[in-house]
Coordinates of N, CA and C in Angstrom, one line a residue:
X85 N 47.8 -17.3 90.7 CA 47.0 -18.6 90.8 C 46.3 -19.1 89.5
X86 N 47.0 -20.4 89.6 CA 46.4 -21.1 88.1 C 44.8 -21.4 88.3
X87 N 44.1 -21.5 87.2 CA 42.3 -21.9 87.3 C 42.5 -22.8 87.0
X88 N 41.2 -24.0 87.6 CA 40.7 -24.9 87.3 C 40.3 -24.5 85.7
X89 N 39.9 -25.4 85.1 CA 39.0 -26.0 84.0 C 37.2 -25.2 84.4
X90 N 36.8 -25.8 85.5 CA 35.9 -25.7 85.6 C 35.8 -23.6 85.9
X91 N 36.6 -23.4 86.5 CA 36.6 -21.9 86.6 C 36.7 -21.5 85.5
X92 N 37.9 -21.8 84.6 CA 37.8 -21.1 83.3 C 36.2 -20.7 82.5
X93 N 35.8 -22.0 82.1 CA 34.7 -22.0 81.8 C 33.5 -21.1 82.6
X94 N 33.5 -21.3 84.1 CA 32.4 -20.1 84.6 C 32.8 -19.1 84.4
X95 N 33.9 -18.3 84.4 CA 34.2 -17.1 84.2 C 34.2 -16.8 82.6
X96 N 34.0 -17.2 81.6 CA 33.6 -17.1 80.3 C 32.3 -17.2 79.9
X97 N 31.6 -17.5 81.0 CA 30.0 -17.6 81.2 C 29.8 -16.5 81.7
X98 N 30.3 -15.8 82.6 CA 30.0 -14.5 83.1 C 30.6 -13.6 82.1
X99 N 31.7 -13.4 81.5 CA 32.3 -12.8 80.6 C 31.5 -11.9 79.6
X100 N 30.5 -13.2 78.8 CA 29.8 -13.4 77.8 C 28.2 -12.7 77.9
X101 N 27.8 -12.9 79.4 CA 27.0 -12.4 80.1 C 27.2 -10.9 80.1
X102 N 27.6 -10.7 80.8 CA 28.5 -9.1 81.0 C 28.0 -8.2 79.7
X103 N 29.0 -8.8 78.4 CA 29.3 -8.4 77.2 C 27.6 -8.1 76.5
X104 N 26.8 -9.2 76.5 CA 25.4 -8.8 75.9 C 24.9 -8.0 76.5
X105 N 24.8 -8.0 77.8 CA 24.3 -6.8 78.9 C 24.9 -5.7 78.5
X106 N 25.9 -5.5 78.3 CA 26.4 -4.0 77.7 C 25.7 -3.6 76.5
X107 N 26.1 -4.6 75.8 CA 25.0 -4.5 74.5 C 23.9 -4.3 74.3
X108 N 22.9 -4.6 75.3 CA 21.7 -4.2 74.8 C 21.3 -3.3 75.6
X109 N 22.3 -2.5 76.4 CA 21.9 -0.9 77.0 C 22.3 0.2 75.7
X110 N 23.3 -0.2 75.1 CA 23.5 0.2 73.9 C 22.5 0.4 72.5
X111 N 21.4 -0.4 72.6 CA 20.3 -0.3 71.3 C 20.0 0.7 71.8
X112 N 19.3 1.9 70.8 CA 18.9 2.6 70.4 C 17.4 2.5 70.4
X113 N 16.4 2.9 71.1 CA 15.0 2.4 71.2 C 13.9 3.4 71.2
X114 N 14.6 5.0 71.0 CA 13.3 6.1 70.8 C 13.4 6.1 69.3
X115 N 12.2 7.0 69.0 CA 11.9 7.4 67.7 C 13.1 7.9 66.8
X116 N 12.6 8.5 65.7 CA 14.0 9.3 65.0 C 13.9 10.5 65.6
X117 N 15.0 10.9 66.2 CA 15.3 12.2 66.5 C 15.7 13.0 65.5
X118 N 15.8 14.3 66.1 CA 16.0 15.4 65.2 C 16.1 16.5 65.4
X119 N 16.7 18.0 65.1 CA 17.2 19.3 66.0 C 16.6 20.1 64.7
X120 N 15.6 21.2 65.3 CA 15.1 22.3 64.2 C 15.6 23.2 64.9
X121 N 16.3 24.6 64.4 CA 16.4 25.6 65.0 C 15.5 25.9 65.7
X122 N 14.3 25.7 65.7 CA 13.0 26.5 66.5 C 12.6 25.7 67.6
X123 N 13.0 24.6 67.6 CA 13.1 23.3 69.0 C 14.2 23.7 69.5
X124 N 14.0 24.6 70.9 CA 15.0 24.8 71.5 C 14.8 24.0 72.5
X125 N 14.2 23.3 72.9 CA 13.9 22.3 74.2 C 14.1 20.9 73.9
X126 N 14.4 20.7 72.6 CA 14.4 19.4 72.3 C 16.6 19.4 72.6
X127 N 16.3 18.4 73.5 CA 18.0 17.8 73.7 C 18.2 16.4 73.6
X128 N 19.1 15.9 72.3 CA 19.1 14.5 72.4 C 20.5 13.7 73.2
X129 N 20.6 12.7 74.3 CA 21.1 12.4 74.9 C 22.0 10.9 74.3
X130 N 21.4 10.8 73.2 CA 22.3 9.8 72.8 C 23.0 10.0 71.5
X131 N 23.9 10.4 71.8 CA 25.3 11.0 70.8 C 26.0 10.4 70.0
X132 N 26.5 9.1 70.3 CA 27.4 8.4 69.8 C 27.0 8.1 68.2
X133 N 28.2 8.0 67.2 CA 27.4 7.4 65.9 C 27.3 5.6 66.4
X134 N 26.1 5.5 66.6 CA 26.3 4.0 67.4 C 25.6 3.2 66.9
X135 N 24.5 3.9 65.6 CA 23.6 3.2 65.2 C 24.2 2.2 64.1
X136 N 23.7 0.9 63.6 CA 24.3 0.0 62.9 C 24.1 0.2 61.6
X137 N 23.1 1.6 61.0 CA 22.7 1.8 59.8 C 23.3 2.6 59.3
X138 N 24.0 2.5 58.3 CA 24.8 3.7 57.5 C 24.3 4.1 56.2
X139 N 23.8 5.6 56.3 CA 23.2 6.1 55.2 C 24.2 6.3 54.2
X140 N 23.5 5.7 52.5 CA 24.4 5.9 51.8 C 24.5 7.4 50.8
X141 N 25.9 8.0 51.1 CA 25.7 10.1 50.8 C 26.2 10.1 49.6
X142 N 25.9 10.8 48.8 CA 26.1 11.0 47.2 C 25.4 12.3 46.6
X143 N 26.5 12.9 45.7 CA 25.6 14.3 45.6 C 24.5 13.5 44.3
X144 N 24.2 12.4 43.7 CA 23.2 12.0 43.2 C 22.1 11.7 44.2
X145 N 22.3 11.3 45.1 CA 21.4 11.2 46.3 C 21.0 12.5 46.6
X146 N 21.7 13.4 46.9 CA 21.1 14.7 47.2 C 20.5 15.2 46.5
X147 N 20.6 15.0 45.1 CA 19.7 15.8 44.3 C 18.4 15.1 44.3
X148 N 18.8 13.7 44.8 CA 16.8 13.3 45.0 C 16.1 13.8 46.3
X149 N 17.1 14.3 47.3 CA 16.4 14.4 48.5 C 15.9 15.6 48.5
X150 N 16.4 16.7 47.7 CA 16.1 18.0 47.5 C 14.5 17.7 46.5
X151 N 14.6 16.9 45.7 CA 12.8 16.7 44.6 C 12.4 16.2 45.9
X152 N 12.3 15.6 46.8 CA 11.7 14.9 48.0 C 11.3 15.9 48.7
X153 N 12.6 17.1 49.0 CA 11.8 18.4 49.8 C 11.2 18.9 49.1
X154 N 11.2 19.3 47.8 CA 10.5 20.1 46.8 C 9.0 19.6 46.7
X155 N 9.1 18.4 46.5 CA 7.7 17.7 47.1 C 6.8 18.5 48.0
X156 N 8.0 18.3 49.1 CA 7.0 18.9 50.4 C 6.8 20.1 50.5
X157 N 7.6 20.9 49.7 CA 7.3 22.2 49.6 C 6.2 22.9 49.0
X158 N 6.0 22.1 47.8 CA 5.1 22.1 47.2 C 3.7 21.9 47.4
X159 N 3.5 20.8 48.7 CA 2.6 20.4 49.0 C 2.1 21.1 50.0
X160 N 2.9 22.5 50.7 CA 2.8 23.4 51.3 C 2.6 24.8 50.9
X161 N 2.7 24.9 49.5 CA 2.3 26.0 49.0 C 3.9 26.8 48.7
X162 N 5.1 26.2 48.9 CA 6.2 26.9 48.8 C 6.3 26.9 47.3
X163 N 7.8 27.6 46.9 CA 8.4 27.3 45.7 C 9.5 26.1 46.3
X164 N 10.0 25.7 44.9 CA 11.2 24.9 44.8 C 12.5 25.3 44.9
X165 N 13.1 24.6 45.5 CA 14.6 25.2 46.0 C 15.4 24.6 44.8
X166 N 16.7 25.1 44.4 CA 17.7 24.6 43.7 C 18.5 23.6 44.7
X167 N 19.3 22.7 43.5 CA 20.3 22.1 44.8 C 21.8 22.6 44.4
X168 N 22.0 22.6 45.7 CA 23.9 23.4 45.9 C 24.9 22.3 46.1
X169 N 26.0 22.3 45.4 CA 27.0 21.5 45.7 C 27.6 21.6 46.8
X170 N 27.9 23.2 47.0 CA 28.4 23.6 47.7 C 28.0 23.1 49.0
X171 N 26.8 23.1 49.2 CA 25.8 23.0 50.3 C 26.0 21.9 50.6
X172 N 26.0 20.5 49.5 CA 26.3 19.5 49.8 C 27.4 19.2 50.7
X173 N 28.6 19.7 50.1 CA 29.9 19.4 50.4 C 30.0 19.5 51.9
X174 N 29.4 21.3 52.5 CA 29.5 21.5 53.6 C 28.5 20.8 54.9
X175 N 27.2 20.0 54.6 CA 26.4 19.2 54.8 C 27.2 18.2 55.6
X176 N 27.6 17.5 54.1 CA 28.6 16.2 54.8 C 29.7 16.5 55.9
X177 N 30.0 17.7 55.6 CA 31.2 17.8 56.7 C 30.8 18.3 58.3
X178 N 29.5 18.5 57.9 CA 28.7 19.0 59.4 C 28.3 17.6 59.9
X179 N 28.0 16.6 59.4 CA 27.5 15.4 59.8 C 28.6 14.4 60.3
X180 N 29.5 14.7 60.0 CA 31.0 14.3 59.7 C 31.6 14.4 61.1
X181 N 31.7 15.7 61.4 CA 32.1 16.6 62.4 C 31.5 16.0 63.5
X182 N 30.2 16.1 63.3 CA 29.1 15.6 64.2 C 29.6 14.0 65.2
X183 N 30.2 13.2 63.9 CA 30.3 11.7 64.8 C 31.8 11.7 65.2
X184 N 32.8 12.7 64.7 CA 34.0 12.7 65.2 C 33.9 12.8 66.3
X185 N 33.3 14.2 66.6 CA 33.3 14.8 67.7 C 32.6 14.4 69.1
X186 N 31.8 13.5 68.5 CA 30.5 12.6 68.9 C 29.5 13.8 69.9
X187 N 28.9 14.5 69.6 CA 27.7 15.5 69.9 C 26.7 15.8 68.9
X188 N 25.5 16.1 68.9 CA 24.5 16.1 67.3 C 24.0 17.3 68.1
X189 N 24.2 18.4 67.4 CA 23.9 19.9 68.1 C 24.0 20.7 66.6
X190 N 23.8 21.9 67.0 CA 24.5 22.8 65.8 C 25.9 23.5 65.7
X191 N 26.1 23.4 67.1 CA 27.8 23.8 67.2 C 28.7 22.8 68.0
X192 N 29.6 22.8 67.5 CA 30.6 21.5 68.2 C 31.1 22.4 69.5
X193 N 30.3 21.6 70.5 CA 31.0 22.0 72.0 C 32.4 22.3 72.1
X194 N 33.4 21.3 71.6 CA 34.5 21.3 71.9 C 35.6 22.8 71.2
X195 N 34.8 22.7 69.3 CA 35.7 23.3 68.6 C 35.0 24.6 68.3
X196 N 33.6 24.8 69.3 CA 32.8 26.1 68.3 C 32.5 26.1 66.7
X197 N 33.0 25.3 66.4 CA 32.6 25.5 64.8 C 30.8 25.0 64.4
X198 N 30.4 25.7 63.9 CA 29.2 25.8 62.9 C 28.8 25.8 61.6
X199 N 27.9 26.0 61.5 CA 27.4 26.0 59.6 C 28.0 27.4 59.3
X200 N 27.8 28.3 60.3 CA 27.8 29.8 59.7 C 29.8 30.1 59.8
X201 N 30.3 29.4 60.6 CA 31.5 30.1 60.9 C 32.2 28.9 59.7
X202 N 31.9 27.9 59.6 CA 32.3 26.7 58.2 C 32.1 27.3 56.8
X203 N 31.1 27.9 56.7 CA 30.5 28.2 55.2 C 31.8 28.7 54.7
X204 N 32.4 29.6 54.9 CA 33.2 30.5 53.8 C 34.8 29.3 53.4
X205 N 34.4 28.3 54.0 CA 35.6 27.2 53.3 C 35.5 26.5 52.9
X206 N 33.9 26.6 52.4 CA 33.2 25.9 50.8 C 32.8 26.9 50.0
X207 N 33.1 28.1 50.3 CA 33.2 29.0 48.8 C 31.9 30.1 48.7
X208 N 31.2 29.9 50.0 CA 30.5 30.9 50.8 C 30.4 32.1 51.2
X209 N 29.9 33.1 50.7 CA 30.3 34.7 51.1 C 29.6 35.0 52.6
X210 N 29.9 36.3 53.1 CA 29.1 36.8 54.1 C 27.9 36.7 54.0
X211 N 27.2 37.0 53.1 CA 25.9 37.7 53.3 C 25.1 36.5 52.6
X212 N 25.6 35.1 52.6 CA 24.7 34.2 52.0 C 24.5 33.1 53.3
X213 N 23.5 33.0 54.0 CA 23.1 32.0 55.2 C 22.8 30.9 54.9
X214 N 22.8 29.8 55.4 CA 22.5 28.5 55.7 C 22.1 28.2 56.8
X215 N 20.4 28.0 56.7 CA 19.8 27.5 57.8 C 19.9 25.9 57.9
X216 N 20.6 25.1 59.1 CA 20.5 23.7 59.0 C 19.5 23.4 60.0
X217 N 19.0 21.8 59.4 CA 17.8 21.1 60.4 C 19.2 20.1 60.5
X218 N 18.9 19.0 61.7 CA 19.7 17.9 61.7 C 19.2 16.8 62.1
X219 N 19.3 15.7 61.7 CA 18.6 14.4 61.7 C 19.9 13.0 62.2
X220 N 19.1 12.5 62.9 CA 19.7 11.4 63.2 C 18.9 9.6 63.1
X221 N 19.3 8.7 62.5 CA 18.4 8.2 62.0 C 18.8 6.9 63.0
X222 N 17.6 6.5 63.7 CA 17.7 5.5 65.0 C 16.7 4.4 65.1
X223 N 17.2 3.2 64.3 CA 16.4 2.1 64.3 C 15.3 1.6 65.4
X224 N 14.4 1.5 65.4 CA 13.4 1.1 65.8 C 12.3 -0.5 65.6
X225 N 12.0 -1.2 66.4 CA 11.3 -1.9 66.4 C 12.1 -3.3 65.8
X226 N 11.8 -3.9 65.1 CA 12.4 -5.3 64.2 C 14.0 -4.8 63.5
X227 N 13.9 -3.3 63.5 CA 15.2 -3.0 62.8 C 16.5 -3.0 63.9
X228 N 15.9 -2.8 65.1 CA 17.2 -2.2 65.9 C 18.0 -3.7 66.3
X229 N 19.8 -3.3 66.0 CA 20.4 -4.0 65.8 C 20.7 -4.4 65.2
X230 N 20.3 -4.5 63.4 CA 20.8 -5.0 62.7 C 21.4 -4.0 61.5
X231 N 22.5 -4.7 61.4 CA 23.1 -3.3 60.5 C 22.1 -3.4 59.1
X232 N 22.6 -2.2 58.6 CA 22.4 -2.1 57.1 C 22.3 -0.7 56.2
X233 N 21.9 -0.9 55.1 CA 22.2 1.0 54.5 C 20.8 1.6 54.0
X234 N 21.1 2.4 53.9 CA 19.6 3.3 53.4 C 20.2 4.3 52.7
X235 N 19.7 4.6 51.5 CA 20.0 5.5 50.8 C 19.6 7.0 51.3
X236 N 20.6 8.1 51.0 CA 20.3 9.4 51.5 C 18.7 9.8 51.2
X237 N 17.9 9.1 49.6 CA 16.9 10.1 49.7 C 15.9 9.4 50.4
X238 N 15.7 8.0 50.5 CA 15.0 7.0 51.6 C 15.2 8.2 52.8
X239 N 16.4 8.1 53.2 CA 16.2 8.5 54.6 C 15.6 10.2 54.8
X240 N 15.7 10.7 53.7 CA 15.2 12.8 53.3 C 13.5 11.7 53.6
X241 N 12.9 11.1 53.0 CA 11.3 10.9 52.8 C 10.9 10.5 54.2
X242 N 11.7 9.7 54.5 CA 11.2 9.3 56.7 C 11.3 10.7 57.0
X243 N 12.6 10.9 57.1 CA 12.7 12.7 57.5 C 11.4 13.6 57.6
X244 N 10.8 13.6 56.3 CA 10.1 14.5 55.8 C 8.6 14.2 56.7
X245 N 9.0 12.5 56.4 CA 7.4 11.9 56.9 C 7.2 12.1 58.5
X246 N 8.3 11.8 59.0 CA 8.4 12.2 60.4 C 8.2 13.6 61.0
X247 N 8.7 14.8 60.0 CA 8.0 16.4 59.9 C 6.6 16.2 59.9
X248 N 5.8 15.5 59.7 CA 4.7 15.6 58.9 C 3.5 15.2 60.3
X249 N 4.6 14.3 61.2 CA 3.7 14.2 62.3 C 3.7 15.2 63.8
X250 N 4.5 16.3 63.2 CA 5.1 16.8 64.2 C 4.7 18.5 63.8
X251 N 4.8 18.9 65.5 CA 4.0 20.7 65.2 C 4.7 21.1 64.2
X252 N 4.2 22.3 63.8 CA 4.7 23.2 62.5 C 5.7 23.7 62.8
X253 N 6.4 24.1 63.9 CA 7.8 25.1 64.4 C 8.9 23.8 63.8
X254 N 8.9 22.5 63.4 CA 9.1 21.6 62.9 C 9.8 21.3 61.4
X255 N 8.6 22.2 60.9 CA 9.0 22.6 59.3 C 9.7 23.6 59.0
X256 N 9.9 24.6 59.8 CA 10.4 26.2 59.3 C 11.5 25.9 58.4
X257 N 12.4 25.1 58.8 CA 13.4 25.8 57.5 C 13.2 25.1 56.3
X258 N 12.2 23.7 56.2 CA 12.0 22.9 55.0 C 11.2 23.6 54.6
X259 N 10.4 24.4 55.2 CA 9.4 25.0 54.6 C 9.7 26.8 54.5
X260 N 10.8 27.0 54.6 CA 10.9 28.7 55.0 C 10.9 29.2 53.3
X261 N 10.1 30.1 53.1 CA 9.5 31.2 51.7 C 10.9 31.3 51.4
X262 N 12.1 31.7 51.5 CA 12.8 32.3 50.9 C 14.1 31.5 50.5
X263 N 14.2 30.4 50.9 CA 15.2 29.4 50.5 C 15.7 29.3 49.1
X264 N 16.8 29.4 48.6 CA 17.2 29.7 47.2 C 17.3 28.2 46.8
X265 N 18.3 28.0 47.7 CA 19.2 26.2 47.1 C 19.4 25.8 48.1
X266 N 19.7 24.1 48.3 CA 20.2 23.8 49.8 C 20.5 22.1 49.1
X267 N 20.7 21.4 50.1 CA 21.6 19.7 49.8 C 21.4 19.4 51.1
X268 N 21.4 18.1 51.2 CA 21.2 16.9 52.6 C 22.6 16.2 52.5
X269 N 22.9 16.2 53.1 CA 24.4 15.5 53.5 C 24.5 14.7 54.4
X270 N 25.0 13.1 54.6 CA 25.1 12.2 55.7 C 26.4 11.7 55.8
X271 N 26.4 11.2 57.2 CA 27.8 10.4 57.5 C 27.4 9.6 58.6
X272 N 27.3 8.2 58.1 CA 26.7 7.4 59.0 C 25.3 7.3 59.2
X273 N 24.7 7.5 60.7 CA 23.5 7.5 60.8 C 22.8 9.0 61.0
X274 N 23.7 10.3 60.6 CA 23.3 11.7 60.8 C 23.4 12.3 59.4
X275 N 22.5 12.6 59.7 CA 22.2 14.0 58.1 C 21.8 15.2 58.4
X276 N 22.2 16.1 57.6 CA 22.1 17.9 57.9 C 21.7 18.4 56.4
X277 N 20.5 18.9 56.5 CA 20.3 19.6 55.5 C 20.3 21.0 55.6
X278 N 20.8 21.7 54.8 CA 21.1 23.0 54.8 C 20.2 24.1 53.4
X279 N 19.8 25.0 54.3 CA 18.9 25.8 53.0 C 19.8 26.9 53.0
X280 N 20.0 27.5 51.8 CA 20.8 28.4 51.6 C 19.8 29.7 51.1
X281 N 19.9 30.9 51.8 CA 19.2 32.1 51.7 C 20.0 33.5 51.6
X282 N 19.3 34.5 51.4 CA 20.2 35.9 51.9 C 19.6 36.5 52.8
X283 N 18.7 36.1 53.7 CA 17.6 36.9 54.5 C 18.5 36.7 56.0
X284 N 18.8 36.2 56.1 CA 19.8 35.9 57.9 C 19.5 35.0 58.3
X285 N 18.5 33.9 57.7 CA 18.2 32.8 58.6 C 19.1 31.7 58.7
X286 N 20.0 31.6 59.6 CA 21.2 30.5 59.8 C 22.0 31.1 60.5
X287 N 22.1 32.7 60.6 CA 23.1 33.4 61.2 C 23.7 33.4 62.2
X288 N 25.3 32.9 62.7 CA 25.3 32.7 63.9 C 25.6 31.3 64.5
X289 N 25.6 31.1 65.2 CA 26.2 29.8 66.2 C 25.2 29.3 67.2
X290 N 24.3 28.5 67.3 CA 23.2 27.6 68.3 C 24.0 27.2 69.2
X291 N 24.0 27.7 70.2 CA 24.7 26.8 71.3 C 23.2 26.3 72.6
X292 N 23.3 25.2 73.0 CA 22.8 24.7 74.0 C 23.3 24.0 75.1
X293 N 22.9 24.3 76.1 CA 23.2 22.9 77.4 C 22.3 22.1 77.5
X294 N 23.1 20.9 77.7 CA 22.6 19.6 77.4 C 22.1 19.2 78.9

């Protein structure tokens, strides 16, 4: 059936309205979410790599991020940790895996891969443990829907500021006494901090039901 010109215009207007409605539902409005190994009750439902903000991740930025973490550790009477190139590469791989498989958790629900069983590919030994914290930058307020970039070190600073406003259980990985080294790596709007230790902190894959 051939549509008249008024009918075509009407359908176009309806289509635009439906598209706008769908886009508005996809905008993230919650505070910056994160996961901590001790925060077992936290479940994030907005898993997609859907933020318009892209965090610039590089080794130089990761070194700056470790400086931010060390300042935080010093404020809390903890020893500084060193930067680890291997941890950086693994952290980036973890963040990319979350975006590729569209999840936000310690363990890939499809492949069952996690930091502890991925570490060997990045040169870590069985007695080297990496405890991970996971962060997803979610724009709020005037930043919603605005595309942009943020450096990894700036994102880490905001992550720490967020932690300071939470219960102490959120701090455990950043402030773990026995971390020797670590790194932060990001992909898209997701970041992973890995703390390297020999105490078994980070052993095994954590799984949660959403």
